[in-house]
Amino acid sequence: MTARPLMDVRGLSKAFPAPQGLLARLRGEPRRAVQALSDVHLSVQRGETLGIVGESGCGKSTLARCLVRLQDADRGEVQYEDLDVLRLRGPDLRRYNRRVQMIFQDPYSSLNPRMTVGQMLREALSVHRLRPPGEQAARIQELLTLVGLPPQAAGRYPHEFSGGQRQRVGIARALALEPDCLIADELVSALDVSVQAQVVNLLLELQERLGLTVLFVAHDLRLVRHLSHRVAVMYLGRVVEVAPTEELFRAPKHPYTQALLAAAPTLDPARRADAPAITGELPSPLNVPSGCAFRTRCPHAFDRCAAERPLPTDVGGAQVACHLYSAPDSAVPG
Amino acid sequence: MTAALTPAAPAAPRARRRWPKPTLLIGLLLLALLLIAALFPTQLAPFSPTEFDYNAILQGPTAKHPFGTDNFGRDVLSRVIYGTRIDLQIALFTTLFPFIFGTLLGAVTGYAGRWSDALVGRVADLVVVFPFLVLVIAIVAVLGPGLTNLYVAVSAVGWVSYWRLTRGEVLTQKKAEYAQAGRVLGYSPARILLRHLLPNAVTPAIVYLMTDMSLGILLGASLGYLGLGAQPPTPEWGVMVADGKNFMATAWWISTFPGLALTLAGVTFSLIGDGLADVLRPRT
Amino acid sequence: VTRGGQLVYGRYADSLFLDPVLNDANLDIWILTNLYDTLLQPTADGKGVQPGLASRYSVSKDGKVMTLTLRAGLKFADGSALTAQDVKWSLDRARQPDAGAWSSSLASISSVTASGSTVTLNLKTPDPTLPAALATFNAAIMPQKLFTAAPGKNDAEKAKAFAEKPVGSGPFVLSEWKRGSYMVLKRNPYYWKKGEDGKALPYLDSVRFEIIPDDNTRILKLQAGELQGAEFIPLSRVAELRSSPRVNMTLFPSTKVNSILMNNRPTLNDGTVNPLSDVKVRQALNYATNKQALIQVVTYGTGKEMKSYMSSTTPLFDASQKGYPYDLAKAKSLLAASKFKNGFDVTVLATSGSADDLALLTALQQMWGALGVRLKIEQLDAPTKTARYRANDFQMRTAAWTNDINDPSQITSYYALFSNIESVHTGFKSAEIDKLFAQSQQETSRVKRASQYRTIQSIYLNAAPIIYLYETPYPVALAKNVRGFVQIPLGNNIFAGASLEK
Amino acid sequence: MSAEPLLRVRDLDVRIPTPAGTLHVVRGVTFDVQPGEMLGLVGESGSGKSVTLRAMMGLYRRPITVSGTVEFAGQNLLRASEAQWQATRGAQIGMIFQEPMSALNPVLTVGTQIMENLRTHRGLRGRAAAERAAELLDLTGIPSPRARLNDYPHQFSGGMRQRAMIAIALASEPKLLLADEPTTALDVTIQDQILRLLLRLREELNMSVILVTHDLGVIAQTCDRVAVMYGGRLMETAPVGALFREPRHAYSLGLLRSLPGSGARRAPLQPIPGGPPNLLALPPGCAFSPRCAYASGACLGAEPPLVPVAPGRDSACVHAAALPRLSGEVSA
Amino acid sequence: MHSNYVLKRLLQIIPTFLAVMLVVFLLVRLLPGDPASAILGDRATADIVERTNRQLGLDQPLPTQFALFVWNLLQGNLGDSISLKVPVLRLIGERLPVTLFLTVYAAALGLLLAVPLAVLAAVRRNTWVDALIRGVFQVGLSLPVFYVALQLLTLLGARLGWFPIGGYGSGTLGHLYHLFLPALTLGLNLAAVLVRTLRSSVIEVITAEYVEFARAKGLRPRLIMTRHVLRNALIPTVTLLGLNIGALIGGAVITETVFAIPGVGRLMVDAIFGRDYPVIQGLTLTFAVIVSLVFLLTDLIHARLDPRTELS
Ligand SMILES: Nc1ncnc2c1ncn2[C@@H]1O[C@H](COP(=O)(O)OP(=O)(O)OP(=O)(O)O)[C@@H](O)[C@H]1O
Ligand SMILES: Nc1ncnc2c1ncn2[C@@H]1O[C@H](COP(=O)(O)OP(=O)(O)OP(=O)(O)O)[C@@H](O)[C@H]1O
Ligand SMILES: [Mg+2]
Ligand SMILES: [Mg+2]
């Protein structure tokens, strides 16, 4: 924790303005917006795997996309080594992107259906001039072997592959650029468990061999637990808890983390919970509750939660944004 | 693609090569027929398409004139054969510019969005709400009638459809993850647009192109009715149908055979369009 | 004859403006005389004039005074009396120099006086064309009171208002008009002319004009019995309809001549040399034109070879004119003797959409091709063609003419006189014709005038400023039970004597 | 467990002709459902779970052929007349689909879609139907149900759509509910709520449920019995506890082993190698054999049938007896 | 919510309208030939032409003419027809209803033909029924309108005598009777366009999950077809119909000519060939407004049919 992080995210915010009618605009009504990211702080250490979990719409993808500059954040700062990421332009940005690669969730739409795997890889190599044309073929073979695809795969189109194989292609394409950091957004969510394990193994192996730093965005808690060194839990655009993996799963601090862990079905038929872990729907992202966003579904909510937004506090190795922990007299729920 | 390729260990069921449906094959076959007629009219046609024969005026179909003769004694079969080139040319030239221009513009404004999109949108509005006939007649009146001017007039308007189609498709495609991947991979916008988006976004435009070709021929025929189409003695099918309308009661063959030729061309383009839609659909 | 009933007549286009003086189009002219009567009327054969509102007229010895006597008890269609004052007012209005395109036909009148039933016209010079001019639509008699009572600040506005609901003394009166769709003319109960049964004309209760622009539709409608008459039958269908049992296909003789006008000037507007300026070339083209073939191909045998620039139905047409019989050998030798023995390119302006033009020109392309003359057809829409033509920016153009006045002077002044519109913009100029024409305009002797016209026609033929083609009739298809309808050679549709028999 | 099953499926076969050839998608599927029982149907994507349910509902027509017997309350539905189907489909057997967004008609209000069911099967209309529809929404836990009746599906969140779909299926008070991956598209917290809702409704209405899923955790938490499907065939059926303790099919075993959590953190997982079988070119013998660690020559003969291997347990694995137990390996 | 959108769209029409105004004004004046030549014909002498031009104000500089045109327009005055000498507004008032009636009639007939046949083709897809339906419409789509019109006229009008040959009739019933054949001509053409789209959208909808779900609910097939399938399948058709209405109004000329219908199409052609500037200008502006409104209406109907539509 003392080493200088590879990537440091400070106060990152991003809102998507909701469509607003002309009359409303003429009447001067305030513009409503989806607050996809709200004052997010995170740091990633070199070589570590940081898991990011949270319910649908909590901003995981937006965070990932802001980090690779697919989306422009509204506020905040992202420091990558010495680079001020959010201010990079043109060639500098492309050079940064080469080092920080993203792998996408959807194995079906993330590959151009009209290019062969070989063409895709060759393009990546030649655009960034990573290999002279003569050596590209060899490098392509190397990459395919690296991700466990047969050499003939270079001549095939995406539709000729299974979902798991396509994800391998996506990984190969990202690796072609020899990045330091991979951001994997729901990399295996679309895959069957039996295939999931293959891709996860690949990721583990690559990380080992290439010393990659990985941001692993997922909603499968079991997977995140298996892969990550640390885990960040998000809720409605905010990071509510960051902790070392074992710590988080053994003793979740934030009530939302607790609920999330309780809701995940365990594989033991003997241990069945009776009551729902959490009640109520996710609030509309257009209308995030004041104070603590989770208070509307939180069994422990009290007055202060509505009035004041909790700030991240260190609680036994974890960072938790919850008033239960910020007030000295509060009792830690079990 | 190598047929010898066997699925390696963790391989998916190899998707079968999708053979073009019979529609496309028939369509291409008919097109080949039309192209032969267009390329070798001299060899195929028994008579000159323009030479009068005062001794053979308004003769019904016979062995010598299988499609009969017209009011100048010209052989209708020969005229239909010679007309193929003209009508295919109409089909091509009424759509070529709109297709290229509209598609590229649609790709660019769909991708760039903002003011370029808004500006082109307004111009498209103007073109669409402007009565087409006024425009056509105006252009024809300025440049004189004839096919070139038909092309100019149609081009001035026709690009809008392609622009719309491609723009809409690019808007959809640019949200697809492969397009975003291109950005993360550090590709330039031009590369993403031309290498990645356009090939995937152009299918509806190509399919529409086929419909548009038959519409182009029909438009030529309609303008022929108003006297603004092809010039005599050019044997153009639409004009031939229009010329034959006074003889419908007494010499049905004059308008019927070119009418059949028009239908044949329409069916050809439609079959190819349907077939292409099938073949060009990206496989997933 | 049977009285009563409505005759439905299919026209290809609607009238535009029903003012006798200010209108410009045949669409108006050809039906106007049903609404407005004139002092004299053209005879049905088009060769002379007959009494109209005036029962008789006389011309003074020196030819400078014309006296007309009005019939007794004349009334307008609203029942008000038609007086000599109306006549004076109408003629004065029609002869104002800036009133419409037709005022020149009455230009010889210096003043009009009216007293009782007598109208006196004082002339500047003797005018042999005046009786014909008085039988022409623009000299129609209008009700002064009703016209001046029409809303509007000036004559032009009043004319617009009046033309919407015209009242005249013709056999019919407008009762309903839905522009672009139909027009209904009702019988004028006060019409002066008597029918065969001794009672006042017209026989019909009403005439309804249906506007049907498409030729085929007009014919279908006639065949279905929805029309009793249809104008402008395509000549290609005449033979077919002649053999139809339900239709009476009629070809009314006309003054229509079809020709190709040539630019006779030495150079064209763009400065290039104009082969057509060579008279030998023009004659050669005329000889190379196979009129009989054209008559077969273009008019389906209904036409007639054109021998003079004026139609054979025009008064003073010279029957001894030979025209240009088809003679390819002569044409070739003429061309060989010209500066253009190897042939040349020439462009002809055609009216776009005109099937007849196209048929004609395609045929000519082939005929002249034998001479080495390559004819290019340039189709233009009518106003463009007119503009090009008026700017003398053409080599050849298709043209047709019909007389509006029953006198050869009209066509001659346009076709042969440079001073009017440069001899229909051909640029043809003949001092001799100019002189003869000026004389003929004041020549009261019909014999002398005829000989003047004979010379004019011969000179013109020899100079060949135009390609002589053919005369065509007015093709009208009528239901079998229609009697007494005529379209006179001037084109006027006369419904006064028409009836629907049982 | 009573002796007389509510549903008896025997030798269900589904063949789907495609341009590339006929897919034999469901092959000889045989199982029973007892009244009030919740049966889980697991398997990888494409293993034929949805097709099995749809075939049972009689949703397949012409070029697709369905054979075998589906006996519901003593009547073979596959031989049923259109009228009998009318009385059964939707009325006695309800079904909920995997994707609530695409399974709800986007242009009709949720209320309309519930009420057309009430009208067809319960004869309710007008106000009475609206009352009942609101009750049903309430039952599935949608707040202010009366107002929500007039909303369109896109105005609902994913969880609410799934609930609405359950409400529609329940409108006719069916005896059997076919639930095709009802929670796959949902977040864990919402999935938890929906599963609990299903459990409660089964209790209250004594419904039988067939729950299709590929999430073994969901099975573990909700079902009484499990059927494991692979390549269009049932590989194993077992009471849920027994399966997780002691899978008797190599495929079930592989599936359970490939899940994370069984080994040390960041240690390699134990995936099943390869991918799902190509239905157009099935391997000889056991469809799973090419991926199976235990495969032997015996697997390559005739396709092993589903046979009883223990009381209440069937397996189609030649090596059923030789498979190891999973002792506490699986836990989360 | 929608009023917002309507307002915005109406505001967007204004610049389009202004552009159309300028373009048509310049365009007609760019045309070779002038009104005087057009109405006076070949024989007119130079001074008569000049006089006529003066009377029409066409001797003024273009900016002056344009200013006058705009000024009159602001007062709701489109000027007088040069050849017919009546106010353009009155002409349009007389002729436009005819064309609109014909258009709506044609659209109705087109839908009436297209919907059942497209559904039939979709349900029986890839059978001979499907092939027949698509084939027949394809033939209709490949033949020029005037040819189809003449054939219908000859067969149903003249030969069988079921319908009058041309004309407009009087009274709504009369219009319906007289305009049947022209509406059918246009409707067939429209139907040919619609059938293609509708067929594929019916196929798409028939195989959609929600239709499966409706069947799983045990609904009667009729209800499924009408409420679930058709309603959804018609949504893209509405847009297509809207796009085609403009073409229908603009393309009615030939039908109007063949069937002798006094609509704006013919008025327009006559005006162009007669260089009747005020009529061309007036009709073009009217056309632009109508088409813009039709598009707006289409989008509103679309939004009505499909609650998911976000109008913006
Ligand atoms: N381009 C966009 N325009 C408008 N709103 C957006 C956009 N992208 C995301 N949002 C909204 O921002 C919020 C966060 O979205 P995001 O995709 O980051 O969530 P997520 O955590 O990745 O969810 P999931 O697990 O479903 O992928 C959501 O409410 C989403 O609707
Ligand atoms: N209508 C159809 N046409 C062609 N193939 C089909 C059709 N329906 C299903 N299939 C094929 O049948 C097989 C089984 O499909 P099914 O939908 O039952 O799988 P599943 O087990 O439900 O998978 P998932 O978990 O992805 O829902 C698949 O290979 C699928 O591609
Ligand atoms: Mg996401
Ligand atoms: Mg499924």
Short mmCIF file of C-alpha atoms in Angstrom, two decimals, chain A residues 51-56 60 186-193 196-197 200 216-228 231 245 249 260-261 264-265 267, chain D residues 186-188 191 214-217 258-261 269 332:
data_model
loop_
_atom_site.label_atom_id
_atom_site.label_comp_id
_atom_site.label_asym_id
_atom_site.label_seq_id
_atom_site.Cartn_x
_atom_site.Cartn_y
_atom_site.Cartn_z
CA GLY A 51 -11.87 -6.55 -8.68
CA ILE A 52 -14.77 -4.18 -9.14
CA VAL A 53 -18.23 -5.46 -8.26
CA GLY A 54 -21.62 -3.96 -7.97
CA GLU A 55 -25.10 -4.20 -9.33
CA SER A 56 -26.09 -3.41 -12.86
CA LYS A 60 -18.56 -0.17 -13.35
CA GLU A 186 -17.22 -8.49 -17.60
CA LEU A 187 -14.75 -10.56 -19.56
CA VAL A 188 -16.35 -13.92 -18.89
CA SER A 189 -19.91 -13.01 -17.92
CA ALA A 190 -21.32 -14.18 -21.22
CA LEU A 191 -19.61 -17.54 -21.08
CA ASP A 192 -20.64 -20.88 -19.70
CA VAL A 193 -19.02 -21.86 -16.44
CA GLN A 196 -15.33 -19.36 -18.04
CA ALA A 197 -12.74 -21.35 -16.19
CA VAL A 200 -9.92 -17.20 -16.27
CA PHE A 216 -11.38 -7.05 -13.29
CA VAL A 217 -14.92 -5.75 -13.56
CA ALA A 218 -17.55 -8.40 -12.87
CA HIS A 219 -20.67 -9.17 -10.98
CA ASP A 220 -19.82 -12.78 -10.23
CA LEU A 221 -18.61 -12.57 -6.65
CA ARG A 222 -17.18 -16.06 -6.68
CA LEU A 223 -14.98 -15.25 -9.62
CA VAL A 224 -13.90 -11.90 -8.29
CA ARG A 225 -12.97 -13.52 -5.03
CA HIS A 226 -10.91 -16.08 -6.83
CA LEU A 227 -9.04 -13.65 -9.02
CA SER A 228 -8.60 -10.39 -7.18
CA VAL A 231 -12.02 -5.67 -4.37
CA THR A 245 -10.27 -9.74 -1.02
CA PHE A 249 -15.43 -11.67 1.92
CA LEU A 260 -24.56 -8.41 -1.77
CA LEU A 261 -22.64 -11.28 -0.32
CA ALA A 264 -25.22 -14.51 -3.88
CA PRO A 265 -26.43 -18.08 -3.95
CA LEU A 267 -23.32 -23.83 -3.82
CA LEU D 186 -30.86 -9.92 -13.06
CA ASP D 187 -28.53 -8.72 -10.38
CA VAL D 188 -27.85 -10.98 -7.48
CA GLN D 191 -32.30 -12.60 -8.31
CA HIS D 214 -27.18 -22.64 -15.83
CA ASP D 215 -26.29 -21.23 -12.43
CA LEU D 216 -25.56 -24.12 -10.11
CA GLY D 217 -25.83 -21.76 -7.15
CA SER D 258 -14.80 -25.85 -12.89
CA LEU D 259 -16.38 -23.42 -10.46
CA PRO D 260 -13.99 -21.16 -8.59
CA GLY D 261 -13.80 -21.38 -4.86
CA LEU D 269 -9.32 -23.49 -12.10
CA ALA D 332 -18.63 -20.46 -1.20
#
